[in-house]
Structures are given as structure tokens and as C-alpha cells.
Amino acid sequence: MDMSVFDLFKIGIGPSSSHTVGPMVAARRFLVECGPLDDATGIEVGLYGSLALTGIGHATDKAIILGLMGETPQGVNPGQVDDMLAEVELDGAIRLLGVKEVPFSAKTGLAWNRSSSLPEHPNGMRFKLTKLDGSIIERIFYSVGGGFIHAAGESHARQGAGAGTAPIPYPFDTMDQLLAHGKASGLTIPQMLRTNECAHMSEEDLDAGIDNIWQVMRDCIAHGLVTDGQLPGGLNVKRRAANLWRQALAAKNGDNRANDLPHDALHQVSLYAMAVNEENAAGGRVVTAPTNGAAGIIPAVMRYYAEDCRPSDPVKGVREFMLTAAAIGMLCKKNASISGAEIGCQGEVGVACAMAAAGLVAALGGSNEQIENAAEIGIEHHLGMTCDPIGGLVQIPCIERNGMGAIKAITAASLALKGDGTHFVSLDDVIETMRQTGADMQDKYKETSLGGLAIHVVTVNHAAC
């Protein structure tokens, strides 16, 4: 398994890992691989398939321009993005990788090929760099979900600071293989994942990286819970998490608690998830987990674990949570997909739910078999979920869908922990079912905004697309 926990959890910006993070990475990589840019005279980018159909709502145009400027998802300052893009349009020029200025305008430099797709994936990009002697460097890239990209004809390469070339002690391509390693070694899934990661980095670096990811997630929740206003994009969707959070705190701290209900704690979990995805929809700093469209589920369940489950060692528990969640995400990406444009939202919210459920079971001391059971439940009850964002924006139904996914993850974990790990459908079987279901799903339900809610709710944005 040629993936790392830091490939599944990447710091970036909203609103989309496949339509924002991936294209930004691809644009920058293209120019880096072009070599010296001293004799560059122009740049053009063609967008295809889902990237073209929902790219405006998903800020693909902004991401491409930022990538061409040399910015990275983890390094760009979200608060400066609008000014940087405005300067490009005002000047009618872009400074490639920050070193070579060439004429450029988003209106003429980006081509939206809405009626055609490139062969290897629905999220395709064609880059063309023109040089002084008239020659052209051209290359195709694909954004395959979760911020992962690969060039045409290239294997689905990872992005980020993941595993190296050294062999890992516990290789696995299926959950059956991982469970077999556990039985033979006597180790838990998070212990095996830790051992694999430490084949390429020190334990100190691993823990520091995980702790940093968790801090960014916590900051994202905290900011989302206090930020009011309206989300960008034209739907005029108001942020709700902050107001609902104030109501929840008032009810919790008030003298009259007669109206308290047993499910109020779970209501808070849904608000954590919604807060993250409102931040994502606003183009804020988020962690891809495993995608931006599903970025709220895992942070919400981890905060629930750390604050409501009364762990004796929350730091250790969070680390085991994330390692276990990453193992599930790796299996889903390798054997199916985490791309909404490829298999619908079952591959985003469904996978995130499974990752969160498995992580919670691990953090609470569940067995390997209970971890597998929780992940299986999480995916099974998202099978067939479409990706049909209204107006091509990662807002409706995406924000609420994260809140629901977090609650379902806790339910899945609870069911698994109450059992002994035996169950009828295996995780490997349900992942394969998800893959086949995605293959059978019509394209209009796979992040194109051509079906489902996206066409049954009339919007100005959609009509303009």
C-alpha cells in the first residue's frame, strides 16, 4: 500500500479537494516540470468533464491560477487569495511560479470543455505552455479525488510527504490482509499502521505531523463555530453553525434545562461537522479528510471522542484514531475511489463516515474485527449516495450531509463495539460494491450538477452554467 496517513489527511483550502486542491497542485507541477521558464510567452489551460461542469462553483479557475503562480494548497493564505487573483486580472498578466511574467486572463486563458471528457478520469486538465521559438509544451493531468493527481499515462501517484521506497513491515491491499497481519503479530490496526509509517519517518515526526493535522482541524471547527455571514457563490446560503452553537451553549449553561433532550450531545457533533464544511465552502483552511466535500466528519467525531468520551489519554487516542482512519481511506482509494466525480458522494461522505467510525472504535479500544465492522457499516449505509451539488457549489446538500455523516459514524461505532466483530458483509465486499455501484451510476449524479437536487432546485448559478 503506497500511501501514508499524510496522503489521506492534507492541509489545504476549500472548497474542494478534487476541484481546488488537485488542480492547484497540478498547475504548479506542470510548470515545475517544464524546466526554465525564461523563454515562456503564454499559458493556456483546458478543463474537462466534471472540472468544467462544476469548476466555477468549486473555484477551479482560482486554484489553477494560484497554482500557475506557484502557490500550494498548504501554503497559500486564504485571506489573500481574492487580492492575488484581482491583481492578475487587473494587470492582464500572470507571473509563472513567481518568476516569469506572461500575458494572461482567466477569460481567455481557461477553456471550459463542458461537453467532453478526457479518457482516464472525469476530472481532466490540459496544460499548454508556449515558448519564444513557437514550440509548445503540453501535458494532461487528472485530479482523482482527495487532492491526489496523476499525469496521463502515469500510475495514480500520491501527493505529499508519504511513504518512501523502503518496504513496510505490514503491507496490505485488502482488509483481509490487514486482519491476517493482526492475528499473526498480535498487533492492533493502529499499531501496525504506526509501524508502517515509521519505516519511513521517526516516531517523533509521525506524532508531530498527526498532532499538527489535529490542531488545524480543531482550529477549523473553532473558527466555523463563531463565524456568521453568507457563503460565497450566489446561492445566498447563510452560515448556520455559529448561531446554532450559541443556542446550544445557552441551553447547556442556562438555569432552566427542562427542554434538554438526550440527543443534544449528538446535535453538537453535527454542528462541529457543519462548522468545518461552512469554512470549506468559504474557501477557508481545512484538512482534506479524505476529501474537502467530506472534511467535517472526521474532525467532528474526533472532537466528540476527545471531549465527550472521557478518554484517559486523549493524545494517544487521537493518534490511534487518525492512523486507523487512514487505513480505511487507503483501502477505499485503492480498491474503489474517493472521487465524487467518479463514484458519487458514497466515495466521499460514505468513506469519511467509515474512516471516522473505524477511528472511533480504535480510540475506544475496540478489536481489529470491531474496527472492520464499524467501517463496513459506515460505507454500507451510504451506498448509492449521489453527488448533486446545487449550483455546482459545495454547500447544498454537502454541509448538512457532513453533519449527518458524523452522527452515522458514531452510530456505526456503537453498533460495532456492542458486538464481537463478527458480521455478514465484509469491508472488502462493501468497498467492491461501492466501486461497482459507482460504475453503474449515471454521470449526471457524479459531481456534474446535471441531475438530482442540482436540477430540481432552480438557482441563478445553475441556470448560468
GROMACS .gro file of C-alpha atoms in nm:
model
  465
    1MET     CA    1   0.000   0.000   0.000
    2ASP     CA    2   0.190   0.302  -0.131
    3MET     CA    3   0.012   0.560   0.084
    4SER     CA    4   0.063   0.738   0.412
    5VAL     CA    5  -0.159   0.892   0.677
    6PHE     CA    6  -0.039   1.229   0.546
    7ASP     CA    7  -0.170   1.148   0.199
    8LEU     CA    8  -0.522   1.094   0.334
    9PHE     CA    9  -0.503   1.399   0.564
   10LYS     CA   10  -0.364   1.703   0.381
   11ILE     CA   11  -0.380   2.066   0.488
   12GLY     CA   12  -0.531   2.280   0.214
   13ILE     CA   13  -0.808   2.525   0.134
   14GLY     CA   14  -1.170   2.493   0.030
   15PRO     CA   15  -1.398   2.433  -0.130
   16SER     CA   16  -1.293   2.107  -0.299
   17SER     CA   17  -1.002   1.864  -0.285
   18SER     CA   18  -1.064   1.736  -0.638
   19HIS     CA   19  -1.162   2.067  -0.796
   20THR     CA   20  -0.947   2.310  -0.594
   21VAL     CA   21  -0.657   2.134  -0.421
   22GLY     CA   22  -0.576   1.888  -0.703
   23PRO     CA   23  -0.586   2.145  -0.986
   24MET     CA   24  -0.366   2.384  -0.787
   25VAL     CA   25  -0.110   2.108  -0.734
   26ALA     CA   26  -0.130   2.003  -1.100
   27ALA     CA   27  -0.082   2.356  -1.234
   28ARG     CA   28   0.226   2.412  -1.023
   29ARG     CA   29   0.370   2.069  -1.101
   30PHE     CA   30   0.325   2.122  -1.475
   31LEU     CA   31   0.531   2.440  -1.471
   32VAL     CA   32   0.796   2.294  -1.241
   33GLU     CA   33   0.840   2.001  -1.481
   34CYS     CA   34   0.862   2.235  -1.781
   35GLY     CA   35   1.207   2.344  -1.669
   36PRO     CA   36   1.338   2.702  -1.706
   37LEU     CA   37   1.061   2.949  -1.790
   38ASP     CA   38   1.281   3.231  -1.921
   39ASP     CA   39   1.151   3.196  -2.278
   40ALA     CA   40   0.785   3.130  -2.191
   41THR     CA   41   0.540   3.354  -2.375
   42GLY     CA   42   0.198   3.220  -2.281
   43ILE     CA   43  -0.004   2.964  -2.088
   44GLU     CA   44  -0.342   2.802  -2.161
   45VAL     CA   45  -0.540   2.551  -1.957
   46GLY     CA   46  -0.831   2.338  -2.077
   47LEU     CA   47  -1.070   2.189  -1.821
   48TYR     CA   48  -1.283   1.885  -1.899
   49GLY     CA   49  -1.572   1.681  -1.765
   50SER     CA   50  -1.672   1.745  -1.405
   51LEU     CA   51  -1.400   2.008  -1.365
   52ALA     CA   52  -1.562   2.208  -1.646
   53LEU     CA   53  -1.921   2.147  -1.536
   54THR     CA   54  -1.883   2.244  -1.169
   55GLY     CA   55  -1.544   2.415  -1.173
   56ILE     CA   56  -1.674   2.769  -1.129
   57GLY     CA   57  -1.867   2.676  -0.815
   58HIS     CA   58  -1.574   2.471  -0.689
   59ALA     CA   59  -1.319   2.754  -0.750
   60THR     CA   60  -1.121   2.551  -1.004
   61ASP     CA   61  -1.039   2.864  -1.202
   62LYS     CA   62  -0.897   3.032  -0.893
   63ALA     CA   63  -0.700   2.722  -0.800
   64ILE     CA   64  -0.544   2.687  -1.145
   65ILE     CA   65  -0.431   3.050  -1.144
   66LEU     CA   66  -0.286   3.020  -0.794
   67GLY     CA   67  -0.100   2.703  -0.892
   68LEU     CA   68   0.043   2.872  -1.201
   69MET     CA   69   0.166   3.148  -0.972
   70GLY     CA   70   0.349   2.886  -0.768
   71GLU     CA   71   0.115   2.869  -0.470
   72THR     CA   72   0.043   2.545  -0.285
   73PRO     CA   73  -0.278   2.442  -0.103
   74GLN     CA   74  -0.100   2.420   0.231
   75GLY     CA   75   0.099   2.740   0.185
   76VAL     CA   76  -0.143   2.987   0.029
   77ASN     CA   77  -0.304   3.240   0.261
   78PRO     CA   78  -0.682   3.213   0.214
   79GLY     CA   79  -0.725   3.575   0.319
   80GLN     CA   80  -0.504   3.697   0.034
   81VAL     CA   81  -0.648   3.488  -0.249
   82ASP     CA   82  -0.901   3.741  -0.378
   83ASP     CA   83  -0.642   4.019  -0.393
   84MET     CA   84  -0.391   3.796  -0.573
   85LEU     CA   85  -0.648   3.696  -0.836
   86ALA     CA   86  -0.771   4.054  -0.879
   87GLU     CA   87  -0.416   4.168  -0.946
   88VAL     CA   88  -0.377   3.913  -1.226
   89GLU     CA   89  -0.694   4.032  -1.397
   90LEU     CA   90  -0.606   4.397  -1.347
   91ASP     CA   91  -0.259   4.354  -1.494
   92GLY     CA   92  -0.367   4.115  -1.769
   93ALA     CA   93  -0.060   3.909  -1.685
   94ILE     CA   94   0.048   3.627  -1.458
   95ARG     CA   95   0.392   3.564  -1.307
   96LEU     CA   96   0.454   3.193  -1.365
   97LEU     CA   97   0.592   3.033  -1.048
   98GLY     CA   98   0.655   3.388  -0.934
   99VAL     CA   99   0.946   3.435  -1.176
  100LYS     CA  100   0.828   3.483  -1.538
  101GLU     CA  101   0.550   3.719  -1.639
  102VAL     CA  102   0.336   3.633  -1.942
  103PRO     CA  103   0.006   3.775  -2.070
  104PHE     CA  104  -0.294   3.604  -1.911
  105SER     CA  105  -0.663   3.650  -1.841
  106ALA     CA  106  -0.897   3.394  -1.689
  107LYS     CA  107  -1.149   3.467  -1.967
  108THR     CA  108  -0.911   3.372  -2.247
  109GLY     CA  109  -0.657   3.152  -2.070
  110LEU     CA  110  -0.903   2.897  -1.932
  111ALA     CA  111  -1.120   2.684  -2.161
  112TRP     CA  112  -1.426   2.511  -2.011
  113ASN     CA  113  -1.492   2.198  -2.217
  114ARG     CA  114  -1.826   2.105  -2.059
  115SER     CA  115  -1.935   1.859  -2.326
  116SER     CA  116  -1.623   1.642  -2.337
  117SER     CA  117  -1.404   1.440  -2.101
  118LEU     CA  118  -1.051   1.308  -2.116
  119PRO     CA  119  -1.010   0.928  -2.113
  120GLU     CA  120  -0.861   0.841  -1.774
  121HIS     CA  121  -1.087   1.027  -1.528
  122PRO     CA  122  -1.378   1.277  -1.530
  123ASN     CA  123  -1.153   1.545  -1.376
  124GLY     CA  124  -0.913   1.622  -1.660
  125MET     CA  125  -0.686   1.922  -1.732
  126ARG     CA  126  -0.476   2.002  -2.040
  127PHE     CA  127  -0.190   2.249  -1.991
  128LYS     CA  128  -0.013   2.424  -2.280
  129LEU     CA  129   0.297   2.640  -2.236
  130THR     CA  130   0.405   2.843  -2.541
  131LYS     CA  131   0.772   2.935  -2.580
  132LEU     CA  132   0.953   3.213  -2.766
  133ASP     CA  133   1.054   2.987  -3.057
  134GLY     CA  134   0.691   2.886  -3.113
  135SER     CA  135   0.725   2.543  -2.956
  136ILE     CA  136   0.461   2.417  -2.715
  137ILE     CA  137   0.492   2.200  -2.407
  138GLU     CA  138   0.165   2.018  -2.350
  139ARG     CA  139   0.063   1.776  -2.077
  140ILE     CA  140  -0.257   1.627  -1.935
  141PHE     CA  141  -0.323   1.581  -1.564
  142TYR     CA  142  -0.609   1.427  -1.372
  143SER     CA  143  -0.739   1.521  -1.028
  144VAL     CA  144  -0.859   1.188  -0.894
  145GLY     CA  145  -1.007   1.286  -0.557
  146GLY     CA  146  -0.876   1.388  -0.218
  147GLY     CA  147  -0.614   1.618  -0.369
  148PHE     CA  148  -0.438   1.327  -0.544
  149ILE     CA  149  -0.328   1.388  -0.903
  150HIS     CA  150  -0.154   1.195  -1.176
  151ALA     CA  151  -0.032   1.276  -1.524
  152ALA     CA  152  -0.174   1.100  -1.829
  153GLY     CA  153  -0.033   0.751  -1.853
  154GLU     CA  154   0.114   0.770  -1.503
  155SER     CA  155   0.013   0.548  -1.214
  156HIS     CA  156  -0.214   0.709  -0.957
  157ALA     CA  157   0.070   0.875  -0.774
  158ARG     CA  158   0.045   1.010  -0.423
  159GLN     CA  159   0.098   1.370  -0.330
  160GLY     CA  160   0.261   1.483  -0.007
  161ALA     CA  161   0.515   1.359   0.241
  162GLY     CA  162   0.405   0.998   0.247
  163ALA     CA  163   0.583   0.667   0.230
  164GLY     CA  164   0.915   0.622   0.055
  165THR     CA  165   1.060   0.329  -0.133
  166ALA     CA  166   1.159   0.116   0.167
  167PRO     CA  167   0.935  -0.188   0.225
  168ILE     CA  168   0.683  -0.167   0.506
  169PRO     CA  169   0.650  -0.439   0.771
  170TYR     CA  170   0.278  -0.493   0.723
  171PRO     CA  171   0.186  -0.450   0.355
  172PHE     CA  172  -0.184  -0.476   0.275
  173ASP     CA  173  -0.413  -0.422  -0.020
  174THR     CA  174  -0.728  -0.557   0.147
  175MET     CA  175  -0.876  -0.556   0.494
  176ASP     CA  176  -0.848  -0.936   0.499
  177GLN     CA  177  -0.472  -0.900   0.463
  178LEU     CA  178  -0.455  -0.640   0.740
  179LEU     CA  179  -0.662  -0.858   0.973
  180ALA     CA  180  -0.436  -1.154   0.896
  181HIS     CA  181  -0.129  -0.945   0.988
  182GLY     CA  182  -0.301  -0.856   1.313
  183LYS     CA  183  -0.369  -1.217   1.403
  184ALA     CA  184  -0.014  -1.322   1.320
  185SER     CA  185   0.154  -1.034   1.502
  186GLY     CA  186  -0.086  -0.974   1.787
  187LEU     CA  187  -0.089  -0.602   1.697
  188THR     CA  188  -0.385  -0.369   1.659
  189ILE     CA  189  -0.456  -0.187   1.332
  190PRO     CA  190  -0.322   0.148   1.463
  191GLN     CA  191  -0.009  -0.027   1.593
  192MET     CA  192   0.053  -0.183   1.250
  193LEU     CA  193  -0.007   0.147   1.071
  194ARG     CA  194   0.232   0.320   1.311
  195THR     CA  195   0.498   0.057   1.239
  196ASN     CA  196   0.447   0.105   0.863
  197GLU     CA  197   0.476   0.482   0.888
  198CYS     CA  198   0.791   0.456   1.099
  199ALA     CA  199   0.960   0.260   0.823
  200HIS     CA  200   0.993   0.600   0.651
  201MET     CA  201   0.999   0.853   0.934
  202SER     CA  202   1.072   0.878   1.305
  203GLU     CA  203   0.802   0.831   1.565
  204GLU     CA  204   0.859   1.190   1.672
  205ASP     CA  205   0.796   1.320   1.320
  206LEU     CA  206   0.490   1.099   1.283
  207ASP     CA  207   0.336   1.216   1.607
  208ALA     CA  208   0.422   1.579   1.538
  209GLY     CA  209   0.258   1.556   1.195
  210ILE     CA  210  -0.058   1.395   1.331
  211ASP     CA  211  -0.078   1.645   1.616
  212ASN     CA  212  -0.044   1.932   1.367
  213ILE     CA  213  -0.324   1.794   1.150
  214TRP     CA  214  -0.547   1.765   1.457
  215GLN     CA  215  -0.466   2.123   1.558
  216VAL     CA  216  -0.566   2.253   1.213
  217MET     CA  217  -0.890   2.054   1.236
  218ARG     CA  218  -0.967   2.196   1.581
  219ASP     CA  219  -0.892   2.549   1.463
  220CYS     CA  220  -1.124   2.499   1.167
  221ILE     CA  221  -1.408   2.384   1.393
  222ALA     CA  222  -1.350   2.671   1.635
  223HIS     CA  223  -1.349   2.935   1.361
  224GLY     CA  224  -1.660   2.791   1.199
  225LEU     CA  225  -1.848   2.793   1.531
  226VAL     CA  226  -1.805   3.169   1.575
  227THR     CA  227  -1.828   3.295   1.216
  228ASP     CA  228  -2.158   3.429   1.085
  229GLY     CA  229  -2.239   3.566   0.743
  230GLN     CA  230  -2.322   3.444   0.397
  231LEU     CA  231  -2.135   3.189   0.190
  232PRO     CA  232  -1.997   3.299  -0.149
  233GLY     CA  233  -2.118   3.170  -0.483
  234GLY     CA  234  -2.459   3.321  -0.549
  235LEU     CA  235  -2.692   3.084  -0.361
  236ASN     CA  236  -2.706   3.330  -0.071
  237VAL     CA  237  -2.670   3.046   0.179
  238LYS     CA  238  -2.629   3.173   0.533
  239ARG     CA  239  -2.387   3.014   0.776
  240ARG     CA  240  -2.587   2.836   1.046
  241ALA     CA  241  -2.332   2.661   1.266
  242ALA     CA  242  -2.239   2.968   1.474
  243ASN     CA  243  -2.597   3.064   1.559
  244LEU     CA  244  -2.694   2.705   1.636
  245TRP     CA  245  -2.381   2.671   1.851
  246ARG     CA  246  -2.477   2.981   2.052
  247GLN     CA  247  -2.821   2.831   2.107
  248ALA     CA  248  -2.666   2.502   2.217
  249LEU     CA  249  -2.435   2.675   2.465
  250ALA     CA  250  -2.719   2.887   2.604
  251ALA     CA  251  -2.931   2.577   2.659
  252LYS     CA  252  -2.639   2.391   2.816
  253ASN     CA  253  -2.541   2.669   3.053
  254GLY     CA  254  -2.886   2.804   3.135
  255ASP     CA  255  -3.064   2.762   3.466
  256ASN     CA  256  -3.372   2.608   3.307
  257ARG     CA  257  -3.270   2.283   3.142
  258ALA     CA  258  -3.617   2.132   3.127
  259ASN     CA  259  -3.604   2.134   2.749
  260ASP     CA  260  -3.277   1.939   2.728
  261LEU     CA  261  -3.302   1.619   2.528
  262PRO     CA  262  -3.074   1.314   2.532
  263HIS     CA  263  -2.967   1.373   2.173
  264ASP     CA  264  -2.840   1.728   2.236
  265ALA     CA  265  -2.481   1.597   2.259
  266LEU     CA  266  -2.512   1.447   1.912
  267HIS     CA  267  -2.658   1.776   1.790
  268GLN     CA  268  -2.330   1.938   1.891
  269VAL     CA  269  -2.137   1.680   1.687
  270SER     CA  270  -2.336   1.770   1.377
  271LEU     CA  271  -2.255   2.138   1.441
  272TYR     CA  272  -1.882   2.060   1.455
  273ALA     CA  273  -1.906   1.898   1.113
  274MET     CA  274  -2.118   2.176   0.966
  275ALA     CA  275  -1.878   2.438   1.100
  276VAL     CA  276  -1.591   2.273   0.911
  277ASN     CA  277  -1.784   2.250   0.588
  278GLU     CA  278  -1.902   2.608   0.609
  279GLU     CA  279  -1.535   2.704   0.641
  280ASN     CA  280  -1.463   2.483   0.341
  281ALA     CA  281  -1.743   2.637   0.135
  282ALA     CA  282  -1.600   2.982   0.214
  283GLY     CA  283  -1.257   2.881   0.084
  284GLY     CA  284  -1.100   2.864   0.430
  285ARG     CA  285  -0.821   2.649   0.572
  286VAL     CA  286  -0.933   2.287   0.606
  287VAL     CA  287  -0.788   1.938   0.619
  288THR     CA  288  -0.877   1.704   0.335
  289ALA     CA  289  -1.026   1.406   0.520
  290PRO     CA  290  -1.024   1.225   0.282
  291THR     CA  291  -1.181   1.496   0.063
  292ASN     CA  292  -1.285   1.855   0.121
  293GLY     CA  293  -1.650   1.782   0.048
  294ALA     CA  294  -1.645   1.537   0.340
  295ALA     CA  295  -1.391   1.724   0.553
  296GLY     CA  296  -1.619   1.780   0.853
  297ILE     CA  297  -1.698   1.423   0.953
  298ILE     CA  298  -1.367   1.303   1.097
  299PRO     CA  299  -1.285   1.625   1.291
  300ALA     CA  300  -1.636   1.625   1.440
  301VAL     CA  301  -1.613   1.265   1.559
  302MET     CA  302  -1.259   1.318   1.690
  303ARG     CA  303  -1.373   1.618   1.896
  304TYR     CA  304  -1.664   1.409   2.024
  305TYR     CA  305  -1.413   1.142   2.129
  306ALA     CA  306  -1.172   1.387   2.294
  307GLU     CA  307  -1.436   1.587   2.482
  308ASP     CA  308  -1.736   1.360   2.540
  309CYS     CA  309  -1.592   1.008   2.568
  310ARG     CA  310  -1.372   1.096   2.867
  311PRO     CA  311  -1.055   0.924   2.738
  312SER     CA  312  -0.774   0.864   2.984
  313ASP     CA  313  -0.513   0.960   2.722
  314PRO     CA  314  -0.678   1.174   2.451
  315VAL     CA  315  -0.350   1.250   2.272
  316LYS     CA  316  -0.274   0.880   2.222
  317GLY     CA  317  -0.637   0.815   2.131
  318VAL     CA  318  -0.645   1.084   1.863
  319ARG     CA  319  -0.327   0.947   1.708
  320GLU     CA  320  -0.470   0.594   1.700
  321PHE     CA  321  -0.796   0.735   1.560
  322MET     CA  322  -0.617   0.902   1.268
  323LEU     CA  323  -0.391   0.608   1.187
  324THR     CA  324  -0.688   0.371   1.182
  325ALA     CA  325  -0.900   0.610   0.977
  326ALA     CA  326  -0.615   0.642   0.728
  327ALA     CA  327  -0.600   0.263   0.684
  328ILE     CA  328  -0.968   0.259   0.586
  329GLY     CA  329  -0.921   0.553   0.350
  330MET     CA  330  -0.626   0.380   0.183
  331LEU     CA  331  -0.833   0.068   0.118
  332CYS     CA  332  -1.121   0.270  -0.028
  333LYS     CA  333  -0.897   0.476  -0.253
  334LYS     CA  334  -0.702   0.175  -0.379
  335ASN     CA  335  -0.996  -0.060  -0.436
  336ALA     CA  336  -1.270   0.185  -0.529
  337SER     CA  337  -1.242   0.567  -0.527
  338ILE     CA  338  -1.275   0.874  -0.306
  339SER     CA  339  -1.376   1.093  -0.601
  340GLY     CA  340  -1.734   1.220  -0.620
  341ALA     CA  341  -1.683   1.275  -0.993
  342GLU     CA  342  -1.601   0.907  -1.031
  343ILE     CA  343  -1.841   0.723  -0.796
  344GLY     CA  344  -2.067   0.985  -0.636
  345CYS     CA  345  -2.080   1.103  -0.277
  346GLN     CA  346  -2.070   0.747  -0.145
  347GLY     CA  347  -1.697   0.776  -0.213
  348GLU     CA  348  -1.666   1.099  -0.015
  349VAL     CA  349  -1.916   1.118   0.273
  350GLY     CA  350  -1.952   0.738   0.278
  351VAL     CA  351  -1.578   0.681   0.302
  352ALA     CA  352  -1.531   0.959   0.558
  353CYS     CA  353  -1.807   0.806   0.770
  354ALA     CA  354  -1.636   0.467   0.754
  355MET     CA  355  -1.299   0.619   0.842
  356ALA     CA  356  -1.447   0.807   1.138
  357ALA     CA  357  -1.637   0.502   1.265
  358ALA     CA  358  -1.327   0.284   1.249
  359GLY     CA  359  -1.112   0.551   1.411
  360LEU     CA  360  -1.355   0.595   1.699
  361VAL     CA  361  -1.365   0.221   1.766
  362ALA     CA  362  -0.985   0.206   1.768
  363ALA     CA  363  -0.956   0.505   2.002
  364LEU     CA  364  -1.205   0.342   2.238
  365GLY     CA  365  -1.002   0.021   2.250
  366GLY     CA  366  -1.204  -0.194   2.009
  367SER     CA  367  -1.062  -0.504   1.845
  368ASN     CA  368  -0.943  -0.521   1.485
  369GLU     CA  369  -1.259  -0.710   1.395
  370GLN     CA  370  -1.478  -0.444   1.556
  371ILE     CA  371  -1.284  -0.175   1.366
  372GLU     CA  372  -1.354  -0.355   1.040
  373ASN     CA  373  -1.721  -0.396   1.131
  374ALA     CA  374  -1.762  -0.025   1.208
  375ALA     CA  375  -1.605   0.076   0.876
  376GLU     CA  376  -1.824  -0.169   0.686
  377ILE     CA  377  -2.140  -0.030   0.849
  378GLY     CA  378  -2.030   0.324   0.769
  379ILE     CA  379  -1.997   0.259   0.397
  380GLU     CA  380  -2.286   0.015   0.362
  381HIS     CA  381  -2.540   0.276   0.464
  382HIS     CA  382  -2.411   0.531   0.216
  383LEU     CA  383  -2.410   0.302  -0.088
  384GLY     CA  384  -2.562   0.474  -0.390
  385MET     CA  385  -2.533   0.827  -0.249
  386THR     CA  386  -2.514   1.070  -0.540
  387CYS     CA  387  -2.304   1.385  -0.573
  388ASP     CA  388  -2.550   1.652  -0.693
  389PRO     CA  389  -2.444   1.991  -0.554
  390ILE     CA  390  -2.688   2.271  -0.626
  391GLY     CA  391  -2.534   2.537  -0.847
  392GLY     CA  392  -2.209   2.341  -0.857
  393LEU     CA  393  -2.128   2.472  -0.508
  394VAL     CA  394  -2.006   2.266  -0.214
  395GLN     CA  395  -2.294   2.389   0.002
  396ILE     CA  396  -2.627   2.213  -0.052
  397PRO     CA  397  -2.655   1.926   0.036
  398CYS     CA  398  -2.286   1.897   0.126
  399ILE     CA  399  -2.276   2.090   0.454
  400GLU     CA  400  -2.569   1.913   0.621
  401ARG     CA  401  -2.457   1.584   0.471
  402ASN     CA  402  -2.138   1.608   0.679
  403GLY     CA  403  -2.340   1.661   0.995
  404MET     CA  404  -2.545   1.352   0.919
  405GLY     CA  405  -2.235   1.152   0.827
  406ALA     CA  406  -2.073   1.229   1.163
  407ILE     CA  407  -2.378   1.103   1.353
  408LYS     CA  408  -2.392   0.788   1.141
  409ALA     CA  409  -2.023   0.726   1.214
  410ILE     CA  410  -2.088   0.734   1.589
  411THR     CA  411  -2.384   0.501   1.545
  412ALA     CA  412  -2.174   0.260   1.338
  413ALA     CA  413  -1.902   0.261   1.603
  414SER     CA  414  -2.156   0.197   1.877
  415LEU     CA  415  -2.307  -0.097   1.691
  416ALA     CA  416  -1.964  -0.247   1.628
  417LEU     CA  417  -1.847  -0.204   1.987
  418LYS     CA  418  -2.159  -0.375   2.120
  419GLY     CA  419  -2.082  -0.681   1.907
  420ASP     CA  420  -1.791  -0.921   1.896
  421GLY     CA  421  -1.670  -0.825   1.549
  422THR     CA  422  -1.848  -1.100   1.357
  423HIS     CA  423  -2.078  -0.980   1.079
  424PHE     CA  424  -2.219  -1.096   0.747
  425VAL     CA  425  -2.078  -0.842   0.495
  426SER     CA  426  -1.702  -0.780   0.496
  427LEU     CA  427  -1.543  -0.439   0.447
  428ASP     CA  428  -1.369  -0.568   0.134
  429ASP     CA  429  -1.705  -0.676  -0.006
  430VAL     CA  430  -1.873  -0.343   0.063
  431ILE     CA  431  -1.582  -0.147  -0.088
  432GLU     CA  432  -1.610  -0.355  -0.405
  433THR     CA  433  -1.986  -0.298  -0.402
  434MET     CA  434  -1.925   0.076  -0.375
  435ARG     CA  435  -1.692   0.059  -0.675
  436GLN     CA  436  -1.944  -0.131  -0.885
  437THR     CA  437  -2.229   0.097  -0.778
  438GLY     CA  438  -2.025   0.398  -0.883
  439ALA     CA  439  -1.953   0.241  -1.220
  440ASP     CA  440  -2.326   0.181  -1.272
  441MET     CA  441  -2.426   0.531  -1.158
  442GLN     CA  442  -2.522   0.774  -1.433
  443ASP     CA  443  -2.276   1.059  -1.488
  444LYS     CA  444  -2.540   1.319  -1.406
  445TYR     CA  445  -2.523   1.204  -1.044
  446LYS     CA  446  -2.144   1.230  -1.021
  447GLU     CA  447  -2.046   1.592  -0.945
  448THR     CA  448  -2.174   1.735  -1.270
  449SER     CA  449  -2.475   1.925  -1.128
  450LEU     CA  450  -2.679   1.779  -1.416
  451GLY     CA  451  -2.910   1.565  -1.202
  452GLY     CA  452  -3.072   1.520  -0.864
  453LEU     CA  453  -3.111   1.823  -0.638
  454ALA     CA  454  -2.896   2.028  -0.873
  455ILE     CA  455  -3.170   2.042  -1.137
  456HIS     CA  456  -3.477   2.017  -0.916
  457VAL     CA  457  -3.389   2.333  -0.728
  458VAL     CA  458  -3.365   2.624  -0.970
  459THR     CA  459  -3.081   2.866  -0.899
  460VAL     CA  460  -2.925   3.161  -1.074
  461ASN     CA  461  -2.589   2.987  -1.067
  462HIS     CA  462  -2.715   2.669  -1.225
  463ALA     CA  463  -2.907   2.848  -1.496
  464ALA     CA  464  -2.589   3.035  -1.589
  465CYS     CA  465  -2.377   2.721  -1.621
   0.00000   0.00000   0.00000
